[in-house]
Amino acid sequence: MGNQVTTAQPVYNRSNTSPNPILELRGLKKYFPVGRSLLGKPEGFVRAVDNVDLSIYPGETVGLVGESGCGKTTLGRTILRLTEPDAGQVLLDGEDITHLGEKDMRAIRQKAQLVFQDPYSSLDPRFTVKGIIGEPLKVHKLAQGQALEERVLTLLQRVGLNREHLYRFPHEFSGGQRQRISIARALAVEPMFLVLDEPTSALDVSVQAQILELLKELQDEMGMAYLFITHDLGVVRHFCHRVTVMYLGKVIEIADNEALFTHALHPYTNALIDAIPRPIVGKRLATVPMTDEIPSALDPPSGCRFHTRCPKCMDVCRNQEPELIEVEPNHYVACHLHGK
Ligand code: SF4
């Protein structure tokens, strides 16, 4: 059992950064209706994001991990209001953006951008690179004419491309180059915060490393915060300051990178870490493999949602949902093995 229980709020502050989070989520929920009765009422809801609290600080990278369907991509999209939240709050740079109208959201999109997973479908094939990267500069009235071209060129060079690429179309580039163009487009408005949704998963391993290095350099230069969505804990180990683990729409563990990879507390996190090919992690954790298939988020298990697969399941786990609590400084877990 954990030896220290303090607070239920996963609020975290890196001592070398601003005391104020760039992003704060409070009880964020997104449920998708499924099926319709004769009267048009939903027959159920997929609880894709269920009561998520999280803070991210300037200059830090928070990894968001979990299996496919755990809600991590929906969470990223809900933060940016590309999917509308059903409850809770999203605060960006201290401003509650949860209910802002489209006009006000346009200004917010200058502060927060998204880099998509698939560099093949995320770039409009009808536009040249200049058109793609220049579009947000036009929309936000940041540059036009010669100044716009100079700015696009500066951005291109910053991501490792050059003047000869300005008038080419997306199909003329490799996957890695396309992702560089996507990153340049996201950077055009000088955002404070980026959601990176599996930004390297469609790329070869050697190209992945180059893109991750580029993202690190840009963060050092510009102080941006990243939410890095991935199913690859090996990448998280090397790239993120802190890690948030999701299971069936719930956050079940948040910890510093080092703490998570040396002594994860939740059985699900331990199973994910054990599944990483050695020797990336080094020390192997003494855990038992997960059992059964992942349950449906449409009808999640009672009590702890992980109880149907957990090798350490106890009676209490089937009926009582564990709270996310801080069991050691900056290390939060939702599991009856730890805490009260
Ligand atoms: Fe396993 Fe119980 Fe902890 Fe859930 S609460 S992870 S079932 S031990």
XYZ file of C-alpha atoms and ligand atoms in Angstrom:
348
model
C 0.000 0.000 0.000
C 1.137 3.564 -0.620
C 2.454 5.319 2.443
C 1.429 8.902 1.799
C -1.920 10.192 0.633
C -2.355 13.901 0.082
C -4.762 15.266 -2.512
C -7.099 14.061 -5.231
C -6.128 16.826 -7.682
C -3.489 15.924 -10.276
C -1.962 19.371 -10.307
C 1.721 19.351 -10.898
C 4.354 22.019 -11.156
C 7.789 21.579 -12.687
C 10.039 23.713 -10.510
C 11.971 25.058 -13.510
C 8.913 26.397 -15.307
C 6.193 28.983 -14.814
C 3.957 28.370 -11.772
C 0.903 28.707 -14.017
C -0.199 25.875 -16.278
C -0.566 26.583 -19.982
C -3.333 23.976 -20.078
C -5.678 22.907 -17.319
C -8.449 20.328 -17.627
C -11.102 20.116 -14.923
C -13.482 17.173 -14.916
C -13.492 16.987 -18.723
C -16.035 14.576 -20.241
C -16.883 13.482 -23.759
C -19.561 10.813 -24.228
C -20.596 9.688 -27.725
C -24.239 8.574 -28.116
C -24.739 5.127 -29.643
C -27.929 3.786 -31.274
C -31.353 5.466 -31.138
C -34.640 4.306 -29.639
C -37.936 4.823 -31.506
C -38.257 8.137 -29.648
C -34.815 9.192 -30.832
C -33.099 8.790 -27.480
C -29.560 7.331 -27.428
C -29.475 3.694 -26.365
C -26.119 4.182 -24.707
C -22.974 6.266 -24.564
C -19.344 5.511 -25.244
C -17.530 7.231 -22.399
C -14.485 8.235 -24.413
C -13.253 10.847 -21.928
C -14.581 10.512 -18.409
C -13.844 13.155 -15.803
C -10.263 13.965 -16.709
C -8.193 16.442 -14.658
C -4.762 17.394 -15.940
C -2.364 20.359 -15.913
C 0.479 20.966 -18.382
C 3.146 23.633 -17.809
C 5.135 25.769 -20.257
C 8.111 23.944 -21.709
C 7.045 20.471 -20.646
C 6.066 17.425 -22.648
C 3.364 15.235 -21.199
C 2.945 11.815 -22.788
C -0.616 10.490 -23.036
C -0.557 6.715 -23.404
C -2.936 3.778 -23.497
C -4.249 1.124 -25.852
C -6.276 1.962 -28.977
C -9.760 3.116 -28.028
C -8.799 4.343 -24.534
C -9.862 7.911 -25.402
C -6.488 9.601 -25.847
C -7.128 10.987 -29.342
C -10.631 12.134 -28.309
C -9.071 13.896 -25.319
C -6.592 15.711 -27.599
C -9.353 16.808 -29.964
C -11.655 17.854 -27.098
C -8.923 20.048 -25.609
C -8.744 21.966 -28.905
C -12.547 21.985 -29.259
C -12.367 20.026 -32.518
C -14.734 17.737 -30.616
C -17.105 19.529 -28.251
C -16.854 18.531 -24.563
C -20.023 17.409 -22.734
C -18.920 18.577 -19.284
C -15.957 20.019 -17.430
C -13.619 22.851 -18.328
C -10.634 23.501 -20.581
C -8.444 26.418 -19.519
C -5.761 27.609 -21.914
C -3.251 30.124 -20.583
C -5.686 30.803 -17.723
C -8.704 31.461 -19.983
C -11.739 29.188 -19.890
C -12.233 28.255 -23.558
C -14.862 25.547 -22.989
C -17.780 27.554 -24.310
C -16.157 30.159 -26.551
C -17.858 30.816 -29.890
C -16.130 30.174 -33.221
C -14.921 33.789 -33.591
C -13.207 33.781 -30.181
C -11.865 30.266 -30.793
C -10.060 31.553 -33.882
C -7.852 33.692 -31.639
C -7.337 30.724 -29.311
C -6.155 28.562 -32.211
C -3.218 30.912 -32.493
C -2.111 29.670 -29.064
C -2.820 25.958 -29.511
C -2.246 23.779 -32.543
C -2.511 20.129 -33.520
C -0.046 17.972 -35.463
C -1.848 14.976 -36.919
C -0.787 11.359 -37.006
C -0.920 10.865 -40.753
C 1.269 13.244 -42.778
C -0.216 11.742 -45.983
C -3.809 12.855 -45.393
C -3.273 15.960 -43.253
C -1.855 18.149 -46.062
C -4.222 19.436 -48.752
C -2.915 17.968 -52.030
C -4.200 20.971 -54.050
C -1.871 23.463 -52.352
C 1.852 24.065 -52.618
C 3.969 24.116 -49.471
C 3.848 27.909 -49.526
C 0.034 27.781 -49.608
C -0.168 25.206 -46.815
C 2.187 26.941 -44.386
C 1.057 30.421 -45.419
C -2.644 29.761 -44.836
C -2.623 30.168 -41.019
C -0.521 33.328 -41.444
C -3.248 34.736 -43.710
C -6.142 33.564 -41.503
C -4.622 35.209 -38.433
C -3.525 38.278 -40.477
C 0.093 37.806 -39.406
C 1.744 38.385 -42.789
C 1.036 38.907 -46.483
C 2.866 39.342 -49.786
C 6.651 39.249 -49.617
C 6.647 39.195 -45.796
C 4.498 36.045 -45.890
C 6.871 34.316 -48.298
C 9.867 35.239 -46.123
C 8.117 33.907 -43.052
C 7.167 30.653 -44.760
C 10.763 30.259 -45.908
C 12.076 30.840 -42.373
C 9.669 28.184 -41.054
C 10.668 25.744 -43.785
C 14.330 26.202 -42.982
C 13.606 25.764 -39.286
C 12.192 22.301 -39.937
C 15.070 21.304 -42.230
C 13.612 22.133 -45.670
C 14.552 25.007 -47.970
C 13.580 27.478 -50.711
C 13.437 24.850 -53.449
C 10.522 23.175 -51.605
C 8.319 26.309 -51.509
C 6.357 25.616 -54.696
C 6.142 21.845 -54.539
C 2.995 19.851 -53.779
C 2.590 17.329 -50.899
C 2.794 14.265 -53.172
C 6.362 15.256 -54.086
C 7.588 14.651 -50.510
C 8.453 11.643 -48.355
C 6.510 10.882 -45.149
C 9.183 12.479 -42.956
C 9.278 15.633 -45.101
C 5.484 15.879 -45.001
C 5.530 15.689 -41.229
C 8.132 18.482 -41.200
C 5.726 20.556 -43.335
C 2.874 19.771 -40.876
C 5.050 20.930 -37.990
C 6.026 24.128 -39.856
C 2.329 24.836 -40.478
C 1.545 24.336 -36.774
C 4.445 26.629 -35.783
C 3.449 29.408 -38.212
C 1.220 31.113 -35.627
C 3.842 30.731 -32.856
C 1.652 28.631 -30.533
C 2.279 28.061 -26.824
C 0.890 24.542 -26.847
C 0.852 21.670 -29.339
C -1.180 18.481 -29.313
C 1.009 15.922 -31.095
C -1.265 13.030 -32.037
C 0.980 10.030 -32.788
C 3.180 12.363 -34.899
C 5.760 9.701 -35.731
C 3.764 6.469 -35.839
C 3.419 6.510 -39.656
C 7.168 7.056 -40.164
C 10.210 4.775 -40.426
C 12.190 4.404 -37.215
C 15.153 6.511 -38.412
C 12.810 9.296 -39.565
C 10.897 9.090 -36.267
C 14.112 9.887 -34.395
C 14.775 12.932 -36.607
C 11.256 14.308 -36.084
C 11.448 13.784 -32.314
C 14.822 15.547 -32.221
C 13.347 18.435 -34.223
C 10.406 18.711 -31.810
C 12.799 18.781 -28.854
C 14.923 21.528 -30.416
C 11.834 23.615 -31.205
C 10.596 23.232 -27.641
C 13.956 24.348 -26.239
C 13.911 27.406 -28.505
C 10.271 28.414 -28.175
C 9.278 27.074 -24.740
C 6.162 25.367 -26.078
C 4.303 22.726 -24.078
C 3.406 19.442 -25.783
C 0.730 16.842 -25.167
C 2.280 13.836 -26.899
C -0.341 11.195 -27.699
C 1.060 7.754 -28.433
C 0.704 4.046 -27.811
C 4.504 3.668 -27.849
C 5.953 3.773 -24.340
C 9.454 3.296 -25.748
C 9.185 6.740 -27.400
C 7.625 8.256 -24.283
C 10.573 7.028 -22.212
C 12.963 9.146 -24.262
C 10.797 12.116 -25.161
C 8.422 13.065 -22.310
C 8.955 14.781 -18.959
C 5.792 13.334 -17.501
C 3.376 10.572 -18.433
C -0.408 10.247 -18.158
C -1.886 6.769 -18.593
C -5.503 6.332 -19.757
C -7.707 3.265 -19.615
C -11.276 3.197 -20.983
C -11.677 6.984 -20.818
C -10.158 7.401 -17.344
C -6.759 8.674 -16.258
C -5.369 5.907 -14.050
C -1.804 7.090 -13.405
C 0.234 10.309 -13.744
C 3.931 10.437 -12.864
C 7.297 11.898 -13.790
C 8.981 9.919 -16.528
C 11.618 8.466 -14.208
C 9.112 7.474 -11.523
C 6.795 5.843 -14.027
C 9.473 3.726 -15.655
C 11.208 2.704 -12.425
C 8.200 2.122 -10.163
C 4.841 2.411 -11.872
C 2.066 1.776 -9.353
C -0.953 0.773 -11.431
C -1.056 -2.870 -12.634
C -2.153 -1.681 -16.090
C 0.829 0.691 -16.413
C 3.155 -2.098 -15.329
C 1.702 -4.399 -17.978
C 2.205 -1.715 -20.660
C 5.810 -1.191 -19.563
C 6.489 -4.917 -19.523
C 5.285 -5.082 -23.127
C 8.034 -2.678 -24.302
C 10.815 -4.558 -26.095
C 13.980 -4.844 -23.963
C 16.517 -3.319 -23.462
C 14.728 0.046 -23.975
C 13.462 0.112 -20.430
C 16.289 -1.759 -18.736
C 14.937 -3.173 -15.525
C 12.081 -5.603 -16.016
C 9.189 -5.141 -13.636
C 7.806 -8.124 -11.807
C 4.263 -8.156 -13.086
C 1.779 -10.689 -14.299
C 0.387 -10.307 -17.845
C -3.024 -8.750 -18.317
C -5.927 -11.101 -18.860
C -8.823 -10.939 -21.331
C -9.678 -8.529 -24.129
C -10.162 -4.812 -23.513
C -13.828 -4.265 -22.457
C -16.125 -1.901 -24.353
C -16.205 1.753 -23.345
C -19.940 1.537 -24.108
C -20.445 -0.641 -21.051
C -17.322 -0.338 -18.894
C -16.887 -2.748 -15.982
C -18.248 -1.687 -12.575
C -15.862 -0.482 -9.870
C -12.330 -0.317 -11.225
C -12.645 -0.445 -15.025
C -9.501 -2.557 -15.198
C -10.743 -5.247 -12.810
C -11.710 -7.751 -15.552
C -8.078 -7.895 -16.708
C -6.200 -7.181 -13.504
C -4.095 -9.997 -12.031
C -4.291 -8.305 -8.611
C -8.076 -7.800 -8.526
C -9.665 -7.818 -5.032
C -13.357 -7.916 -4.017
C -13.467 -4.154 -3.478
C -12.258 -3.572 -7.045
C -15.466 -5.006 -8.561
C -17.770 -2.550 -6.794
C -15.878 0.579 -5.856
C -14.226 2.886 -8.351
C -10.777 3.966 -7.116
C -10.075 7.711 -6.996
C -7.012 9.229 -8.604
C -4.898 10.201 -5.587
C -1.366 11.464 -4.997
C 0.500 8.657 -3.232
C 3.941 10.233 -3.453
C 4.983 13.711 -4.619
C 3.699 14.264 -8.171
C 2.753 10.591 -8.551
C -0.981 9.935 -8.887
C -2.696 6.587 -9.212
C -6.264 5.256 -9.241
C -5.963 1.779 -7.676
C -7.197 0.220 -4.420
C -3.728 -1.239 -3.834
C -2.543 2.296 -3.073
C -3.927 4.991 -0.823
C -6.838 5.001 1.605
Fe -6.399 -3.994 -10.095
Fe -8.072 -3.421 -8.106
Fe -6.063 -1.774 -8.665
Fe -8.120 -2.000 -10.321
S -8.173 -1.201 -8.251
S -5.988 -1.961 -10.883
S -8.615 -4.156 -10.158
S -5.899 -3.873 -7.905
